[in-house]
Amino acid sequence: PFKKKALVESLQTQKEKEKQQRDAIAARRAAQAAEAAKAKAMGSGPKGPVRSRQLTELFAKLEGDDPDLTILDFSVGSWWLSDIDISDLFRILERNTVVQELNLHGCHVGPQRAEQLARCLRGNKSLLALNLGAAGLTDHGVIKISETIGKASEDGGCALQSLSLYANSVSDVGCHRIAVALKRNNSLRHIDLASNTITSQGAKELAEVCKESRYLQELGLSHNLVSDEGALELASAAEINGGILVVELGGNHFAGEAAERLGRALKKNVHNETMRAMTERNATAFEALKDKLQPKEGAKIEHAYQIELDQTDPRAYAAHQLTKKMEQDAKEREASHLSARAALVVEAARSGAIRSLKACERVLHEGEDAVAAVVEAGGLEIIVSRCLQDARSLDAEKVEGVRVCVLCIKSVAEAGGEYCRQLLACGAMRPLAHCLAWGDADISTKRRNNVISSFSDVSGLAAPALLVFEEGQRSAWMGVMSAALGAVSSILETVPEGVGAAIAEGVLARCTDLGRDASEDFAVLSTELRTAAVKVL
């Protein structure tokens, strides 16, 4: 039942997202029509709406092959391209030699401009990634594009390595032409056909391509109409062809056997690809080192492992030092990347947006190094402050933000004693106490006055009994309390001085109430919550 509910929620979310995209496209087209009508009334005639100065300048730079314009993003919200703009863009790109990535997500290319796009792809040899998501192509437009994709780049085809045809009403008819084209294509590594109407019949044809292709690595078929039959064929293709690394099938309807087989095959393929890349990297490093080494007389060094790592041998010592240098450089690059990510998510978290806080939570889950990077960037103070602000209000609308903040605090607490001390220094025990106070939200009316009076002298905690939560919100509140108990437990187990803060903020008083057997007063609290409270005590 849980998986079914999750699938239904996923499909509903996807439908809402697609509706928002359709509404945005419709609004953009209405704006274009209004602009065209206004231009016609002003006497601009068949030329249509006047092009903006920024777009005119951009097109001029494209015609001049400006070296800085390697990435173009015309997705919905970035620019508003009319039909004439799209036509001129394809005409310019046909001769352009600089642009490598083009995003037309949400732009109405339609089947009427697909033929011109195909000509553009045949003429352009620099474009590597093309996003045509929600472009209204339909099968008719996809068929025209497939004719160009189906030719090798040296035979007049395109040089694309990544192509997205997300949400273009592509059926098995269009999928068949794509499959035929992929059999002859020698450049595409990734193709996304998500949110279309492709069934198992189309999935089978794509599976046949995957079995034999030496180039294709990633295939997106999520939110289509693929059943067990199609999913099993794709799993079989991944088992046969080790070059298939990603097959996205979320939002389809098939049993666990296909998912299990596909998961095993892809995991093996990714591992093999990783090992191949490492071998290639080591071989490159060895080639750079080989010329500096003088092998023993009569010996021929062909592989790095033939060098005996003897510290007294200058040749072997050089190889050993190079290996250490490569490992150290890799660690430094990883640490630098992690620090940069941590700084970005912390800066975004200052806005208080839940999405930014969730990004911070994901980084914290990556281990102690990630926790250190977030703490160093000042993320701890931001998280604790936001948690206290929302938890103090006991506002039902802020429960998700509080939950994410508490999970962040818990991740930091689990990283070790030094971080627990920093949490105490930031006053993290206070918002945790307020979170635990939410447990009284469903106390019976008979006991409310007693609860309010019992909290009047404990660190100014709010009177939670004044709130009445909806039935569907109780599990969310309990989830927050469970995470708060976990964070408190980690702090007290690691830092003994945290007990004083827990007493001062009323945390232990709350745990006493939660842990006692008072089913009449705390009917909504689960056994797990009581057990966690007892553990804290």
XYZ file of C-alpha atoms in Angstrom:
537
model
C 0.000 0.000 0.000
C 2.857 2.402 0.779
C 4.454 1.860 -2.655
C 1.094 2.310 -4.344
C 0.490 5.538 -2.459
C 3.980 6.788 -3.352
C 3.382 5.981 -7.028
C 0.043 7.799 -7.019
C 1.639 10.839 -5.374
C 4.482 10.755 -7.905
C 2.042 10.658 -10.826
C -0.017 13.483 -9.339
C 3.118 15.598 -8.878
C 4.157 14.908 -12.450
C 0.711 15.861 -13.775
C 0.745 19.102 -11.782
C 4.191 19.947 -13.123
C 3.100 19.288 -16.695
C -0.031 21.409 -16.159
C 2.102 24.283 -14.902
C 4.330 23.968 -17.964
C 1.315 23.942 -20.290
C -0.124 26.986 -18.538
C 3.193 28.810 -18.869
C 3.392 27.968 -22.572
C -0.216 29.061 -23.110
C 0.466 32.349 -21.326
C 3.545 32.921 -23.422
C 1.633 32.249 -26.664
C -1.147 34.594 -25.570
C 1.448 37.283 -24.903
C 2.966 36.686 -28.330
C -0.445 36.930 -29.979
C -1.199 40.162 -28.141
C 2.173 41.545 -29.181
C 1.549 40.551 -32.790
C -1.892 42.177 -32.752
C -0.416 45.344 -31.315
C 2.336 45.390 -33.951
C -0.221 44.855 -36.708
C -2.319 47.724 -35.400
C 0.763 49.944 -35.457
C 1.342 49.086 -39.095
C 4.226 46.601 -38.820
C 2.356 44.380 -41.296
C 3.418 40.815 -41.978
C 6.701 41.218 -40.135
C 4.858 40.462 -36.878
C 5.905 41.676 -33.425
C 8.962 43.857 -33.044
C 11.952 41.888 -31.738
C 13.459 43.090 -28.474
C 16.802 44.859 -28.539
C 18.442 42.191 -26.365
C 17.336 39.392 -28.678
C 18.436 41.330 -31.757
C 21.888 41.819 -30.226
C 22.073 38.149 -29.260
C 21.233 37.007 -32.795
C 23.886 39.382 -34.156
C 26.489 37.805 -31.868
C 25.405 34.336 -32.971
C 25.830 35.282 -36.613
C 29.337 36.512 -35.756
C 30.240 33.234 -33.962
C 30.862 34.969 -30.638
C 33.202 32.543 -28.761
C 31.467 33.284 -25.436
C 28.096 31.938 -26.648
C 28.667 28.217 -26.194
C 25.457 27.711 -24.167
C 22.039 29.104 -25.155
C 19.028 28.868 -22.822
C 15.692 29.874 -24.370
C 13.553 27.821 -21.971
C 10.234 29.148 -20.667
C 10.869 32.136 -18.418
C 14.285 32.960 -19.910
C 13.169 34.363 -23.285
C 9.914 34.639 -25.193
C 10.534 33.478 -28.757
C 7.923 34.029 -31.448
C 7.564 31.695 -34.419
C 9.661 34.098 -36.526
C 12.328 34.215 -33.799
C 12.564 30.413 -33.768
C 12.827 30.327 -37.546
C 15.634 32.915 -37.547
C 17.406 31.100 -34.711
C 17.509 27.820 -36.669
C 18.703 29.663 -39.780
C 21.574 31.273 -37.845
C 22.561 28.088 -35.986
C 22.773 26.169 -39.258
C 26.021 28.053 -39.950
C 27.163 28.616 -36.362
C 30.355 26.842 -35.227
C 30.444 27.846 -31.536
C 27.202 26.895 -29.750
C 27.437 23.528 -27.980
C 24.264 23.445 -25.840
C 20.785 24.689 -26.819
C 17.782 24.647 -24.449
C 14.374 25.168 -26.112
C 12.292 23.618 -23.335
C 8.744 24.989 -23.565
C 9.332 26.858 -26.835
C 6.658 25.958 -29.374
C 8.775 24.531 -32.192
C 5.923 22.326 -33.373
C 5.908 20.028 -36.390
C 5.841 23.052 -38.710
C 9.397 24.048 -37.705
C 10.757 20.517 -37.274
C 11.932 20.305 -40.893
C 13.877 23.548 -40.527
C 15.359 22.243 -37.272
C 16.453 19.076 -39.096
C 18.273 21.207 -41.687
C 19.883 23.163 -38.867
C 21.152 19.948 -37.243
C 22.567 18.702 -40.536
C 24.503 21.930 -41.041
C 25.660 22.505 -37.458
C 28.578 20.322 -36.326
C 29.291 22.029 -32.978
C 25.946 21.440 -31.212
C 26.305 18.586 -28.693
C 23.238 18.929 -26.427
C 19.678 19.859 -27.458
C 16.658 20.137 -25.132
C 13.319 20.051 -26.979
C 11.170 19.272 -23.935
C 7.504 20.325 -24.238
C 8.151 21.772 -27.704
C 4.898 20.453 -29.230
C 6.698 18.311 -31.839
C 4.290 15.312 -31.859
C 5.119 12.203 -33.897
C 5.145 14.216 -37.128
C 7.925 16.531 -35.931
C 9.929 13.739 -34.284
C 9.888 11.751 -37.543
C 11.448 14.682 -39.409
C 14.184 15.092 -36.809
C 14.833 11.336 -36.790
C 15.806 11.435 -40.439
C 18.785 13.611 -39.541
C 19.619 11.671 -36.370
C 19.673 8.475 -38.418
C 22.752 9.555 -40.347
C 26.325 9.388 -39.132
C 27.870 12.825 -38.572
C 30.363 12.312 -41.391
C 27.497 11.448 -43.773
C 25.594 14.671 -43.215
C 23.961 13.756 -39.899
C 24.130 15.691 -36.636
C 26.848 15.608 -33.986
C 24.443 15.584 -31.019
C 25.471 13.650 -27.926
C 22.402 14.476 -25.790
C 18.787 14.931 -26.947
C 15.680 15.547 -24.816
C 12.217 14.969 -26.326
C 10.421 15.151 -22.972
C 6.622 15.677 -23.090
C 6.171 15.909 -26.880
C 3.201 13.526 -27.279
C 5.474 10.899 -28.840
C 3.711 7.556 -29.359
C 5.030 4.182 -30.540
C 4.948 5.541 -34.105
C 7.507 8.241 -33.344
C 9.419 5.874 -31.070
C 9.796 3.398 -33.964
C 11.423 6.056 -36.152
C 13.714 7.086 -33.305
C 14.777 3.459 -32.785
C 15.529 3.068 -36.493
C 17.562 6.294 -36.414
C 19.547 5.242 -33.325
C 20.702 2.053 -35.062
C 22.625 4.183 -37.564
C 23.614 7.065 -35.262
C 27.197 7.150 -33.981
C 27.145 10.189 -31.672
C 24.150 10.149 -29.275
C 25.029 9.102 -25.727
C 21.811 10.234 -23.982
C 18.191 10.471 -25.162
C 15.239 11.455 -22.954
C 11.723 10.354 -23.989
C 10.041 10.867 -20.615
C 6.383 11.904 -20.185
C 5.193 10.676 -23.590
C 2.773 7.877 -24.546
C 5.272 5.133 -25.417
C 4.103 1.608 -24.574
C 5.961 -1.680 -24.213
C 5.979 -2.016 -28.006
C 8.131 1.103 -28.315
C 10.236 0.034 -25.329
C 10.996 -3.295 -27.065
C 12.281 -1.520 -30.164
C 14.489 0.711 -28.025
C 15.710 -2.371 -26.144
C 16.826 -3.921 -29.446
C 18.834 -0.768 -30.113
C 20.368 -0.885 -26.621
C 21.497 -4.489 -27.113
C 23.661 -3.587 -30.108
C 24.537 0.104 -29.726
C 28.169 0.953 -29.066
C 27.370 4.591 -28.356
C 24.110 4.959 -26.397
C 24.629 5.062 -22.596
C 21.527 6.683 -21.074
C 17.854 6.207 -21.969
C 14.975 8.116 -20.317
C 11.502 6.527 -20.457
C 9.987 7.642 -17.152
C 6.248 8.427 -16.981
C 5.256 6.519 -20.119
C 3.041 3.437 -20.535
C 5.715 0.737 -20.264
C 4.547 -2.519 -18.630
C 6.348 -5.702 -17.482
C 7.020 -6.913 -21.003
C 8.845 -3.762 -22.078
C 10.720 -3.365 -18.782
C 12.035 -6.942 -18.949
C 13.296 -6.357 -22.504
C 15.156 -3.251 -21.342
C 16.624 -5.195 -18.410
C 17.783 -7.890 -20.825
C 19.393 -5.222 -23.024
C 21.305 -3.803 -20.042
C 22.516 -7.300 -19.175
C 23.747 -7.913 -22.719
C 25.296 -4.498 -23.413
C 27.638 -3.316 -20.661
C 27.696 0.171 -22.171
C 24.138 0.955 -20.997
C 24.605 2.881 -17.742
C 21.242 4.569 -17.055
C 17.661 3.519 -17.886
C 15.000 5.718 -16.255
C 11.608 3.988 -15.912
C 9.989 5.798 -12.974
C 6.245 6.357 -13.216
C 5.585 3.272 -15.379
C 3.612 0.180 -14.413
C 5.677 -2.994 -14.064
C 6.471 -5.571 -11.387
C 9.486 -5.816 -9.118
C 11.240 -8.552 -11.102
C 12.023 -6.221 -14.008
C 13.173 -3.461 -11.673
C 15.429 -5.883 -9.770
C 17.002 -7.286 -12.947
C 17.487 -3.850 -14.418
C 19.009 -2.509 -11.199
C 21.523 -5.375 -10.981
C 22.557 -4.999 -14.609
C 22.997 -1.220 -14.424
C 24.951 -1.420 -11.176
C 27.354 -3.892 -12.790
C 27.684 -1.749 -15.927
C 28.403 1.428 -13.950
C 31.044 -0.397 -11.912
C 32.720 -1.739 -15.051
C 32.654 1.710 -16.678
C 34.213 3.245 -13.561
C 36.998 0.638 -13.591
C 37.555 1.209 -17.309
C 37.865 4.956 -16.769
C 40.325 4.401 -13.905
C 42.386 2.046 -16.055
C 42.432 4.586 -18.861
C 43.469 7.343 -16.457
C 46.250 5.181 -15.001
C 47.435 4.246 -18.482
C 47.614 7.937 -19.415
C 49.609 8.698 -16.269
C 51.924 5.772 -16.970
C 52.567 6.995 -20.521
C 53.567 10.366 -19.079
C 55.896 8.624 -16.608
C 57.346 5.919 -18.831
C 59.692 8.220 -20.733
C 61.276 9.364 -17.465
C 62.088 5.805 -16.349
C 65.025 3.737 -17.504
C 64.068 0.032 -17.406
C 66.577 -2.640 -16.568
C 68.662 -3.906 -19.432
C 66.648 -6.189 -21.668
C 63.365 -5.386 -19.874
C 60.350 -3.797 -21.550
C 57.876 -1.929 -19.395
C 54.332 -2.213 -20.771
C 52.248 -1.675 -17.644
C 52.638 0.363 -14.495
C 52.400 -2.725 -12.257
C 55.648 -4.057 -13.768
C 57.565 -1.338 -11.923
C 58.825 -2.750 -8.626
C 57.981 -0.262 -5.878
C 61.335 -0.356 -4.098
C 62.075 2.900 -2.270
C 65.797 2.449 -2.924
C 65.237 2.323 -6.671
C 65.051 5.893 -8.102
C 62.806 4.728 -10.942
C 60.353 2.962 -8.660
C 60.491 5.841 -6.200
C 59.470 8.230 -8.986
C 56.505 5.997 -9.830
C 55.542 5.800 -6.158
C 55.708 9.582 -5.750
C 53.624 10.129 -8.882
C 50.938 7.778 -7.556
C 50.854 9.620 -4.218
C 50.695 12.967 -6.024
C 47.725 11.791 -8.149
C 45.874 10.552 -5.066
C 46.570 13.790 -3.184
C 45.389 15.908 -6.129
C 42.177 13.869 -6.359
C 41.492 14.397 -2.635
C 42.159 18.125 -2.898
C 39.834 18.462 -5.883
C 37.102 16.582 -4.038
C 37.544 18.724 -0.899
C 37.489 21.926 -2.967
C 34.335 20.810 -4.768
C 32.656 19.912 -1.465
C 33.555 23.290 0.075
C 32.169 25.127 -2.940
C 28.899 23.160 -2.801
C 28.585 23.766 0.940
C 29.112 27.504 0.495
C 26.451 27.616 -2.222
C 23.784 25.726 -0.245
C 24.459 27.765 2.906
C 24.145 31.009 0.960
C 20.885 29.754 -0.553
C 19.616 28.694 2.895
C 19.807 32.298 4.083
C 16.638 32.947 2.098
C 14.787 30.455 4.294
C 13.286 28.610 1.317
C 12.482 24.973 2.081
C 14.106 23.849 -1.168
C 17.386 25.498 -0.114
C 17.202 23.917 3.340
C 16.642 20.496 1.773
C 19.721 21.004 -0.404
C 21.692 21.755 2.761
C 20.310 18.595 4.375
C 21.418 16.470 1.400
C 24.959 17.843 1.644
C 25.096 17.137 5.405
C 24.167 13.497 4.749
C 27.380 12.987 2.728
C 29.546 12.466 5.817
C 31.752 14.237 8.345
C 33.707 16.172 5.685
C 30.439 17.597 4.356
C 29.342 18.558 7.896
C 32.674 20.322 8.442
C 32.268 22.238 5.164
C 28.730 23.390 6.028
C 29.736 24.412 9.582
C 32.756 26.307 8.248
C 30.500 28.165 5.806
C 28.310 29.355 8.694
C 25.384 27.067 7.992
C 24.892 25.959 11.609
C 23.794 29.366 12.895
C 21.376 29.811 9.973
C 19.745 26.398 10.494
C 19.370 26.778 14.284
C 17.994 30.312 13.950
C 15.429 29.273 11.317
C 14.403 26.213 13.355
C 13.882 28.295 16.501
C 11.894 30.925 14.640
C 9.431 28.430 13.119
C 9.279 25.969 16.030
C 8.453 28.704 18.530
C 5.348 29.685 16.582
C 3.976 26.119 16.418
C 2.476 27.062 13.066
C 1.041 24.058 11.220
C 2.089 25.557 7.867
C 5.759 25.592 8.893
C 6.052 21.953 9.896
C 8.034 20.957 6.772
C 10.633 23.691 7.272
C 11.024 22.720 10.929
C 11.376 19.039 9.985
C 14.187 19.765 7.532
C 16.001 22.008 10.041
C 15.771 19.363 12.781
C 17.129 16.704 10.395
C 20.060 19.031 9.621
C 20.737 19.468 13.356
C 20.548 15.688 13.813
C 23.084 15.089 11.007
C 25.499 17.570 12.601
C 25.018 15.989 16.048
C 25.809 12.525 14.678
C 29.134 13.774 13.268
C 30.910 13.895 16.649
C 31.649 15.703 19.887
C 33.164 18.892 18.479
C 30.092 19.518 16.359
C 27.783 18.778 19.302
C 29.585 21.451 21.315
C 29.104 23.908 18.473
C 25.397 23.032 18.432
C 25.161 23.796 22.145
C 27.040 27.064 21.601
C 24.505 28.032 18.918
C 21.617 27.303 21.308
C 20.283 24.307 19.357
C 18.707 22.808 22.476
C 16.060 25.552 22.592
C 14.396 24.856 19.199
C 14.541 21.108 19.978
C 12.637 21.789 23.208
C 9.961 23.674 21.290
C 9.667 20.785 18.828
C 9.103 18.332 21.664
C 6.397 20.628 23.030
C 4.315 19.821 19.945
C 3.413 16.499 21.496
C 0.796 18.201 23.628
C -1.192 19.380 20.622
C -3.783 16.645 21.020
C -4.079 16.633 24.808
C -7.676 16.424 25.920
C -9.457 19.659 26.783
C -9.781 18.482 30.372
C -6.021 18.591 30.875
C -5.146 21.730 28.896
C -5.120 24.170 31.784
C -2.772 21.916 33.730
C -0.402 21.678 30.773
C -0.380 25.440 30.246
C 0.399 26.084 33.888
C 3.144 23.445 33.929
C 4.910 25.182 31.030
C 4.582 28.724 32.350
C 7.915 28.629 34.201
C 10.000 26.485 31.816
C 12.095 28.717 29.530
C 9.046 30.506 28.182
C 7.842 27.584 26.088
C 4.691 28.203 24.073
C 1.405 26.697 25.219
C 0.939 23.982 22.574
C -2.385 22.815 23.964
C -4.024 25.908 22.482
C -3.585 24.407 19.009
C -5.848 21.823 17.443
C -4.241 20.042 14.498
C -5.963 18.306 11.637
C -5.927 14.528 11.658
C -3.702 14.343 8.571
C -1.044 16.577 10.174
C -0.379 14.421 13.211
C 2.112 12.109 11.517
C 4.105 15.140 10.325
C 4.304 16.563 13.856
C 5.316 13.175 15.219
C 8.044 12.932 12.580
C 9.470 16.251 13.759
C 9.404 15.078 17.367
C 11.112 11.801 16.474
C 13.931 13.638 14.672
C 14.282 16.061 17.606
C 14.590 13.168 20.072
C 17.277 11.608 17.867
C 19.246 14.875 17.784
C 19.004 15.330 21.573
C 20.068 11.729 22.121
C 23.166 12.138 19.919
C 24.182 15.333 21.731
C 23.774 13.863 25.231
C 25.619 10.651 24.358
C 28.580 12.582 22.971
C 28.793 15.703 25.149
C 27.964 15.227 28.874
C 27.739 18.999 29.429
C 24.681 18.975 27.180
C 22.622 17.637 30.088
C 22.669 21.042 31.758
C 21.341 22.714 28.624
C 18.683 20.017 28.238
C 17.459 20.630 31.793
C 17.554 24.408 31.445
C 15.564 24.415 28.229
C 12.960 21.956 29.538
C 13.960 19.095 27.187
C 14.195 16.484 29.942
C 10.871 17.622 31.385
C 9.286 17.035 27.979
C 10.947 13.599 27.665
C 9.555 12.656 31.073
C 6.041 13.479 29.896
C 6.507 11.647 26.589
C 8.071 8.596 28.162
C 5.495 7.911 30.835
C 2.621 5.541 30.224
C -0.254 7.979 29.870
C -2.125 6.665 26.891
C -5.258 8.664 27.695
C -3.477 11.998 27.528
C -0.993 11.129 24.779
C -3.108 8.915 22.579
C -1.497 10.034 19.322
C 2.077 9.371 20.447
C 3.544 6.137 19.113
C 5.474 3.540 21.097
C 8.627 4.511 19.171
C 8.389 8.080 20.426
C 7.986 6.942 24.019
C 10.952 4.570 23.638
C 13.114 7.354 22.192
C 12.143 9.664 25.051
C 13.098 7.012 27.620
C 16.456 6.569 25.850
C 17.141 10.293 26.215
C 16.285 10.151 29.916
